[in-house]
Amino acid sequence: MKTSISLKHINKLAIPALISGVSEPILSITDTAIVGNMSLNATESLAAVGIVGAFISMLIWVLGQTRSAISSIVSQHLGANQLDKVRNLPAQAIFIITSISILIIITTYPFAHSIFKLYNASGLILDYSVEYYKIRVFGFPFTLFTIAVFGAFRGLQNTYYPMIIAIIGAITNIILDVILVYGIEGVLSPMHIKGAAYASVAAQLLMAICSAYYLLKKTSIPLKLTFPFNSQIKNFILMILNLFVRTLALNVTLYFATSFATGYGKNYIAAYTIAINLWFLGAFIIDGYSSAGNILSGKLFGAKDYNSLIKLSNKLIIYGIAIGFILAIIGGVLYYPIGTLFTKDPEVLAEFYNVFWLILAMQPICAIAFIFDGMFKGLGKMKTLRNVLLFSTFIVFVPILFWLDSLEYKLYAIFIALTFWMIARGLPLIIKFRKLFLPLSQNN
């Protein structure tokens, strides 16, 4: 059966993927907004949430690449009508990735103090960072389990159930955040930053339980671990290794950005925390269409339908740019109210407003980069993604950041460098994609 690439079908995949994709940034943004409005040490707590959020995002991005690898393999086999050959792969992938996540908890928990000192945290900010992390990290295996299950659903061209799971998790987190951080008078004492961490872990656990339920009830993919390993496990591991290196490069960017912002002072790291979480939110909204590209490109590639693959890329470029501009316009209209959602500190807000326009301006650029990221993941071209990230991080972002920092641009230095980083991520992928598939589409 020919795969539809109509706007209606793309939206059918993209809109639920968009909603499910924002679940992780919503967890962080909810913590940011709730903690930033506490009456006790709000600025220090906000800074701590930002620092820990950066580190946890690094861990999730490194190991959460299982979603892309599983989705790519499953969708390509679905397109080739060979799904039975990889039916036991997701359970094996989940076993591998959750085992690694437990190992990471064991190796990072005792050294949390040293880890966050590397982010230039000190004093009360360091204490809060350690306190927050030592609770939040226990949600890590549940998050990775959920991400892997989402990969299986995506490979099956289904983004509806991940959306339902994400909505459940986000609502749970918001409710628990308010209750645990602020407390209930006469019933529960305020837990402050620790309450935000507990709320996140509870939401992640619930999402993992829902993920297992829907996968077992709504698909033919089992969760029972069987041996020997699937013949595609080598391909899966190779994809993961390439994405692992790629994500390490990505997190070098995030580490330097967070470390520099922390070094500028508590008002700067607090403002950066708000700004980068909004950047992540925009990224994950655009990622809905990136996910549609991921899902459909894998299936079209498996079916060798290169002509439709080119048409899909052209449509997604238009949709992605349009969404990027819409996000920028909405952000511009709500420029000042957005900041006050997170903090009332005038010094923090001043620094945030100075750079927020840069985040809005880069949204269309981000759209192109994220969409082609998704398509290359669907195609299984992880080596290309690895090389592009290494180039954009070490040849573009790091030199620009250090140069602008030497000019004392502070937060401007970080977000200008991020803008050029996104350009360097997107442009090579467009060129590579067309070089690979335009000749094939003409012979299709």
Coordinates of N, CA, C and O in Angstrom, one line a residue, residues 24-150:
E24 N 8.7 16.0 28.0 CA 9.9 16.2 28.8 C 10.2 17.7 29.1 O 10.4 18.0 30.2
P25 N 10.1 18.6 28.0 CA 10.3 20.0 28.4 C 9.2 20.5 29.3 O 9.5 21.4 30.1
I26 N 8.0 20.0 29.2 CA 7.0 20.5 30.1 C 7.3 20.1 31.5 O 7.0 20.9 32.4
L27 N 7.9 18.9 31.7 CA 8.3 18.6 33.1 C 9.3 19.6 33.6 O 9.2 20.1 34.8
S28 N 10.3 20.0 32.8 CA 11.3 20.9 33.2 C 10.7 22.3 33.3 O 11.0 23.1 34.3
I29 N 9.8 22.7 32.4 CA 9.3 24.1 32.4 C 8.3 24.2 33.6 O 8.3 25.3 34.3
T30 N 7.6 23.2 33.9 CA 6.7 23.2 35.1 C 7.5 23.4 36.4 O 7.2 24.3 37.2
D31 N 8.6 22.6 36.5 CA 9.5 22.8 37.6 C 10.0 24.2 37.7 O 10.1 24.8 38.8
T32 N 10.4 24.7 36.5 CA 11.0 26.1 36.4 C 10.0 27.1 36.9 O 10.3 28.0 37.7
A33 N 8.8 27.1 36.4 CA 7.8 28.1 36.7 C 7.4 28.0 38.2 O 7.3 29.0 38.9
I34 N 7.1 26.8 38.7 CA 6.7 26.6 40.1 C 7.8 27.0 41.0 O 7.5 27.8 42.0
V35 N 9.0 26.5 40.8 CA 10.1 26.8 41.7 C 10.5 28.3 41.6 O 10.8 28.9 42.6
G36 N 10.4 28.9 40.4 CA 10.8 30.3 40.3 C 9.8 31.3 41.0 O 10.2 32.4 41.2
N37 N 8.7 30.8 41.4 CA 7.7 31.6 42.1 C 7.6 31.3 43.6 O 6.6 31.7 44.2
M38 N 8.5 30.5 44.1 CA 8.5 30.2 45.5 C 8.9 31.5 46.3 O 9.5 32.4 45.8
S39 N 8.5 31.4 47.5 CA 8.7 32.6 48.4 C 10.1 32.5 49.0 O 10.7 33.5 49.5
L40 N 10.7 31.3 49.0 CA 12.0 31.1 49.7 C 13.1 30.7 48.7 O 13.0 29.7 48.0
N41 N 14.1 31.6 48.6 CA 15.3 31.4 47.7 C 14.9 30.9 46.3 O 15.5 30.0 45.8
A42 N 14.0 31.7 45.7 CA 13.5 31.3 44.4 C 14.5 31.4 43.3 O 14.6 30.5 42.5
T43 N 15.4 32.4 43.3 CA 16.4 32.6 42.3 C 17.4 31.5 42.4 O 17.8 30.9 41.3
E44 N 17.9 31.1 43.6 CA 18.9 30.0 43.7 C 18.2 28.7 43.3 O 18.9 27.8 42.7
S45 N 17.0 28.5 43.7 CA 16.3 27.2 43.3 C 16.1 27.1 41.8 O 16.3 26.1 41.2
L46 N 15.7 28.2 41.2 CA 15.6 28.3 39.7 C 16.9 28.0 39.0 O 16.9 27.2 38.1
A47 N 18.0 28.5 39.5 CA 19.3 28.2 38.9 C 19.6 26.8 39.1 O 20.1 26.1 38.1
A48 N 19.3 26.2 40.2 CA 19.6 24.8 40.5 C 18.8 23.9 39.5 O 19.3 22.9 38.9
V49 N 17.5 24.2 39.3 CA 16.7 23.4 38.4 C 17.3 23.5 37.0 O 17.3 22.5 36.3
G50 N 17.8 24.7 36.6 CA 18.4 24.8 35.3 C 19.6 24.0 35.1 O 19.8 23.3 34.1
I51 N 20.5 24.0 36.1 CA 21.7 23.3 36.0 C 21.5 21.8 36.0 O 22.0 21.0 35.1
V52 N 20.6 21.3 36.9 CA 20.3 19.8 36.9 C 19.6 19.4 35.6 O 19.8 18.4 35.1
G53 N 18.7 20.3 35.2 CA 17.9 20.0 34.0 C 18.9 19.9 32.8 O 18.7 19.0 31.9
A54 N 19.9 20.7 32.7 CA 20.9 20.5 31.7 C 21.6 19.2 31.7 O 21.8 18.5 30.7
F55 N 22.0 18.8 32.9 CA 22.7 17.5 33.1 C 21.8 16.3 32.7 O 22.2 15.4 32.0
I56 N 20.6 16.3 33.3 CA 19.6 15.2 33.0 C 19.2 15.2 31.5 O 19.1 14.1 30.9
S57 N 19.1 16.4 30.9 CA 18.8 16.4 29.5 C 19.9 15.7 28.7 O 19.7 15.0 27.7
M58 N 21.2 16.0 29.1 CA 22.3 15.3 28.5 C 22.2 13.8 28.6 O 22.3 13.1 27.6
L59 N 21.9 13.3 29.8 CA 21.8 11.8 29.9 C 20.6 11.3 29.1 O 20.8 10.2 28.4
I60 N 19.5 12.0 29.1 CA 18.3 11.5 28.3 C 18.6 11.6 26.8 O 18.3 10.6 26.1
W61 N 19.3 12.6 26.3 CA 19.6 12.7 24.9 C 20.6 11.7 24.5 O 20.5 11.1 23.4
V62 N 21.6 11.4 25.4 CA 22.6 10.4 25.0 C 21.9 9.0 24.9 O 22.1 8.3 23.9
L63 N 21.1 8.6 25.9 CA 20.6 7.2 25.9 C 19.2 7.2 25.3 O 18.7 6.1 24.9
G64 N 18.5 8.3 25.2 CA 17.2 8.3 24.6 C 17.2 8.1 23.1 O 16.1 8.1 22.5
Q65 N 18.4 8.0 22.5 CA 18.4 7.8 21.0 C 17.9 6.5 20.6 O 17.7 6.2 19.4
T66 N 17.6 5.6 21.6 CA 17.0 4.3 21.3 C 15.7 4.5 20.5 O 15.3 3.7 19.7
R67 N 15.0 5.6 20.8 CA 13.7 5.9 20.2 C 13.9 6.0 18.7 O 13.2 5.4 17.9
S68 N 14.9 6.8 18.2 CA 15.2 7.0 16.8 C 15.6 5.7 16.2 O 15.2 5.4 15.0
A69 N 16.5 4.9 16.8 CA 17.0 3.7 16.3 C 15.9 2.6 16.1 O 15.8 2.0 15.1
I70 N 15.1 2.5 17.2 CA 14.0 1.5 17.1 C 13.0 1.9 16.0 O 12.6 1.1 15.2
S71 N 12.6 3.2 16.0 CA 11.7 3.7 15.0 C 12.2 3.5 13.6 O 11.4 3.1 12.7
S72 N 13.5 3.8 13.3 CA 14.1 3.6 12.0 C 14.0 2.2 11.5 O 13.5 1.9 10.4
I73 N 14.4 1.2 12.4 CA 14.4 -0.2 12.0 C 13.0 -0.7 11.8 O 12.7 -1.4 10.8
V74 N 12.1 -0.4 12.8 CA 10.7 -0.9 12.7 C 10.0 -0.3 11.4 O 9.4 -1.1 10.7
S75 N 10.2 1.0 11.2 CA 9.5 1.6 10.1 C 10.0 1.1 8.7 O 9.2 0.9 7.8
Q76 N 11.3 0.9 8.6 CA 11.8 0.4 7.4 C 11.4 -1.0 7.1 O 11.0 -1.4 5.9
H77 N 11.3 -1.9 8.1 CA 10.8 -3.2 7.9 C 9.3 -3.2 7.7 O 8.8 -4.1 6.9
L78 N 8.6 -2.3 8.3 CA 7.2 -2.1 8.0 C 7.0 -1.8 6.5 O 6.1 -2.4 5.8
G79 N 7.8 -0.8 6.0 CA 7.7 -0.4 4.6 C 8.0 -1.6 3.6 O 7.5 -1.6 2.5
A80 N 8.9 -2.4 4.1 CA 9.3 -3.6 3.2 C 8.4 -4.8 3.5 O 8.8 -5.9 3.0
N81 N 7.4 -4.7 4.3 CA 6.5 -5.8 4.7 C 7.2 -6.9 5.3 O 7.0 -8.1 5.0
Q82 N 8.2 -6.6 6.2 CA 9.0 -7.6 6.9 C 9.0 -7.4 8.4 O 10.0 -7.6 9.1
L83 N 7.9 -6.9 9.0 CA 7.8 -6.5 10.4 C 8.1 -7.7 11.3 O 8.7 -7.5 12.4
D84 N 7.7 -8.9 10.9 CA 7.9 -10.1 11.8 C 9.4 -10.3 12.1 O 9.7 -10.9 13.1
K85 N 10.2 -9.9 11.2 CA 11.7 -10.1 11.4 C 12.2 -9.3 12.6 O 13.3 -9.6 13.1
V86 N 11.5 -8.2 13.0 CA 12.1 -7.3 14.1 C 11.1 -7.2 15.3 O 11.2 -6.3 16.1
R87 N 10.1 -8.1 15.4 CA 9.1 -8.0 16.4 C 9.7 -8.1 17.8 O 9.1 -7.4 18.8
N88 N 10.7 -8.8 18.0 CA 11.3 -9.0 19.4 C 12.4 -8.0 19.7 O 13.0 -7.9 20.8
L89 N 12.7 -7.1 18.7 CA 13.8 -6.1 18.9 C 13.5 -5.1 20.0 O 14.4 -4.8 20.8
P90 N 12.3 -4.5 20.0 CA 12.1 -3.4 21.0 C 12.3 -3.9 22.5 O 12.9 -3.2 23.3
A91 N 11.9 -5.1 22.8 CA 12.1 -5.6 24.2 C 13.6 -5.8 24.5 O 14.0 -5.4 25.6
Q92 N 14.4 -6.2 23.5 CA 15.8 -6.4 23.7 C 16.5 -5.0 23.9 O 17.4 -4.8 24.7
A93 N 16.0 -4.0 23.1 CA 16.6 -2.7 23.1 C 16.2 -2.0 24.5 O 17.1 -1.4 25.1
I94 N 15.0 -2.2 25.0 CA 14.6 -1.7 26.3 C 15.5 -2.3 27.4 O 15.9 -1.6 28.3
F95 N 15.7 -3.6 27.3 CA 16.6 -4.3 28.3 C 18.0 -3.7 28.4 O 18.5 -3.4 29.4
I96 N 18.5 -3.4 27.2 CA 19.9 -2.9 27.1 C 19.9 -1.5 27.7 O 20.8 -1.1 28.5
I97 N 19.0 -0.6 27.3 CA 19.1 0.8 27.7 C 18.7 1.0 29.1 O 19.3 1.9 29.8
T98 N 17.8 0.3 29.7 CA 17.4 0.4 31.1 C 18.5 -0.1 32.0 O 18.7 0.4 33.1
S99 N 19.2 -1.1 31.5 CA 20.4 -1.6 32.3 C 21.4 -0.6 32.4 O 22.0 -0.4 33.5
I100 N 21.7 0.1 31.3 CA 22.7 1.2 31.3 C 22.3 2.3 32.2 O 23.1 2.9 32.9
S101 N 21.0 2.6 32.2 CA 20.5 3.7 33.0 C 20.7 3.5 34.5 O 21.0 4.4 35.3
I102 N 20.5 2.2 34.9 CA 20.7 1.9 36.3 C 22.1 2.0 36.7 O 22.5 2.5 37.8
L103 N 23.0 1.6 35.8 CA 24.4 1.8 36.0 C 24.8 3.3 36.1 O 25.7 3.6 37.0
I104 N 24.2 4.1 35.4 CA 24.5 5.6 35.4 C 24.0 6.1 36.8 O 24.7 7.0 37.4
I105 N 22.9 5.7 37.3 CA 22.5 6.1 38.6 C 23.5 5.7 39.7 O 23.9 6.6 40.5
I106 N 24.0 4.5 39.6 CA 24.9 4.0 40.6 C 26.2 4.8 40.5 O 26.8 5.1 41.6
T107 N 26.6 5.2 39.3 CA 27.9 5.9 39.2 C 27.9 7.4 39.3 O 28.9 8.1 39.6
T108 N 26.7 8.0 39.2 CA 26.6 9.5 39.3 C 26.1 9.9 40.7 O 26.4 11.0 41.2
Y109 N 25.2 9.1 41.3 CA 24.6 9.5 42.6 C 25.6 9.9 43.7 O 25.5 11.0 44.3
P110 N 26.7 9.1 43.9 CA 27.6 9.5 45.0 C 28.5 10.7 44.6 O 29.1 11.3 45.5
F111 N 28.5 11.1 43.3 CA 29.4 12.2 42.9 C 28.6 13.4 42.4 O 29.2 14.2 41.7
A112 N 27.4 13.5 42.9 CA 26.5 14.6 42.4 C 27.2 16.0 42.8 O 27.2 16.9 42.0
H113 N 27.8 16.1 43.9 CA 28.4 17.3 44.4 C 29.5 17.8 43.4 O 29.6 18.9 43.0
S114 N 30.4 16.8 43.0 CA 31.5 17.1 42.1 C 31.0 17.4 40.7 O 31.5 18.3 40.0
I115 N 29.9 16.7 40.3 CA 29.4 16.9 38.9 C 28.9 18.3 38.8 O 29.2 19.0 37.8
F116 N 28.2 18.8 39.8 CA 27.6 20.2 39.6 C 28.5 21.3 39.9 O 28.3 22.4 39.5
K117 N 29.6 21.0 40.6 CA 30.7 22.0 40.7 C 31.3 22.2 39.3 O 31.8 23.3 39.0
L118 N 31.3 21.2 38.4 CA 31.8 21.4 37.1 C 31.0 22.4 36.3 O 31.5 22.9 35.3
Y119 N 29.8 22.6 36.7 CA 28.9 23.5 36.1 C 29.0 24.9 36.7 O 28.2 25.8 36.5
N120 N 30.1 25.1 37.5 CA 30.3 26.4 38.2 C 29.3 26.7 39.3 O 29.2 27.8 39.8
A121 N 28.6 25.7 39.7 CA 27.6 25.9 40.8 C 28.4 25.9 42.2 O 29.4 25.2 42.4
S122 N 27.9 26.8 43.1 CA 28.6 26.9 44.4 C 27.5 27.4 45.4 O 26.4 27.9 45.0
G123 N 27.9 27.3 46.7 CA 27.0 27.8 47.7 C 25.7 27.1 47.7 O 25.5 25.9 47.6
L124 N 24.6 27.9 47.9 CA 23.3 27.4 48.0 C 22.8 26.8 46.7 O 22.1 25.8 46.7
I125 N 23.2 27.4 45.6 CA 22.9 26.8 44.3 C 23.4 25.4 44.1 O 22.7 24.5 43.7
L126 N 24.6 25.2 44.6 CA 25.2 23.8 44.5 C 24.4 22.9 45.4 O 24.1 21.7 45.1
D127 N 24.1 23.3 46.7 CA 23.4 22.5 47.6 C 22.0 22.1 47.0 O 21.6 20.9 47.1
Y128 N 21.3 23.0 46.4 CA 20.0 22.7 45.9 C 20.1 21.8 44.6 O 19.3 21.0 44.4
S129 N 21.2 22.0 43.9 CA 21.4 21.2 42.7 C 21.6 19.7 43.1 O 21.0 18.8 42.5
V130 N 22.4 19.5 44.1 CA 22.6 18.1 44.6 C 21.3 17.5 45.1 O 21.0 16.4 44.9
E131 N 20.6 18.3 45.9 CA 19.4 17.8 46.6 C 18.3 17.5 45.5 O 17.7 16.4 45.6
Y132 N 18.2 18.3 44.5 CA 17.2 18.1 43.4 C 17.6 16.9 42.6 O 16.7 16.0 42.3
Y133 N 18.9 16.8 42.2 CA 19.3 15.7 41.4 C 19.2 14.3 42.0 O 18.8 13.3 41.4
K134 N 19.5 14.2 43.3 CA 19.5 12.9 44.0 C 18.1 12.4 44.2 O 17.9 11.2 44.5
I135 N 17.1 13.1 43.9 CA 15.7 12.6 43.8 C 15.3 12.4 42.3 O 14.9 11.3 41.9
R136 N 15.6 13.4 41.5 CA 15.1 13.4 40.1 C 15.8 12.3 39.3 O 15.1 11.7 38.4
V137 N 17.0 11.9 39.6 CA 17.7 10.9 38.8 C 17.0 9.5 38.9 O 17.1 8.7 37.9
F138 N 16.2 9.2 39.9 CA 15.5 7.9 40.0 C 14.3 7.8 39.0 O 13.8 6.7 38.8
G139 N 14.0 8.9 38.3 CA 13.0 8.8 37.2 C 13.6 8.5 35.9 O 12.9 8.2 34.9
F140 N 15.0 8.4 35.8 CA 15.7 8.3 34.6 C 15.4 6.9 33.9 O 15.0 6.9 32.7
P141 N 15.4 5.8 34.6 CA 15.1 4.5 33.9 C 13.6 4.5 33.3 O 13.4 4.0 32.3
F142 N 12.7 5.1 34.1 CA 11.3 5.2 33.6 C 11.2 6.0 32.3 O 10.4 5.7 31.4
T143 N 11.9 7.1 32.3 CA 11.9 8.0 31.1 C 12.5 7.2 29.9 O 11.9 7.3 28.8
L144 N 13.6 6.5 30.1 CA 14.2 5.8 29.0 C 13.3 4.6 28.5 O 13.2 4.4 27.3
F145 N 12.6 4.0 29.4 CA 11.7 2.9 29.1 C 10.6 3.5 28.2 O 10.2 3.0 27.1
T146 N 10.0 4.7 28.6 CA 8.9 5.3 27.9 C 9.4 5.7 26.5 O 8.7 5.6 25.5
I147 N 10.6 6.3 26.4 CA 11.1 6.8 25.1 C 11.3 5.6 24.2 O 11.0 5.7 23.0
A148 N 11.8 4.5 24.7 CA 12.0 3.3 23.8 C 10.6 2.8 23.3 O 10.5 2.4 22.1
V149 N 9.6 2.8 24.1 CA 8.3 2.3 23.7 C 7.7 3.3 22.7 O 7.1 2.9 21.7
F150 N 8.0 4.6 22.9 CA 7.5 5.6 21.9 C 8.2 5.3 20.5 O 7.5 5.5 19.5

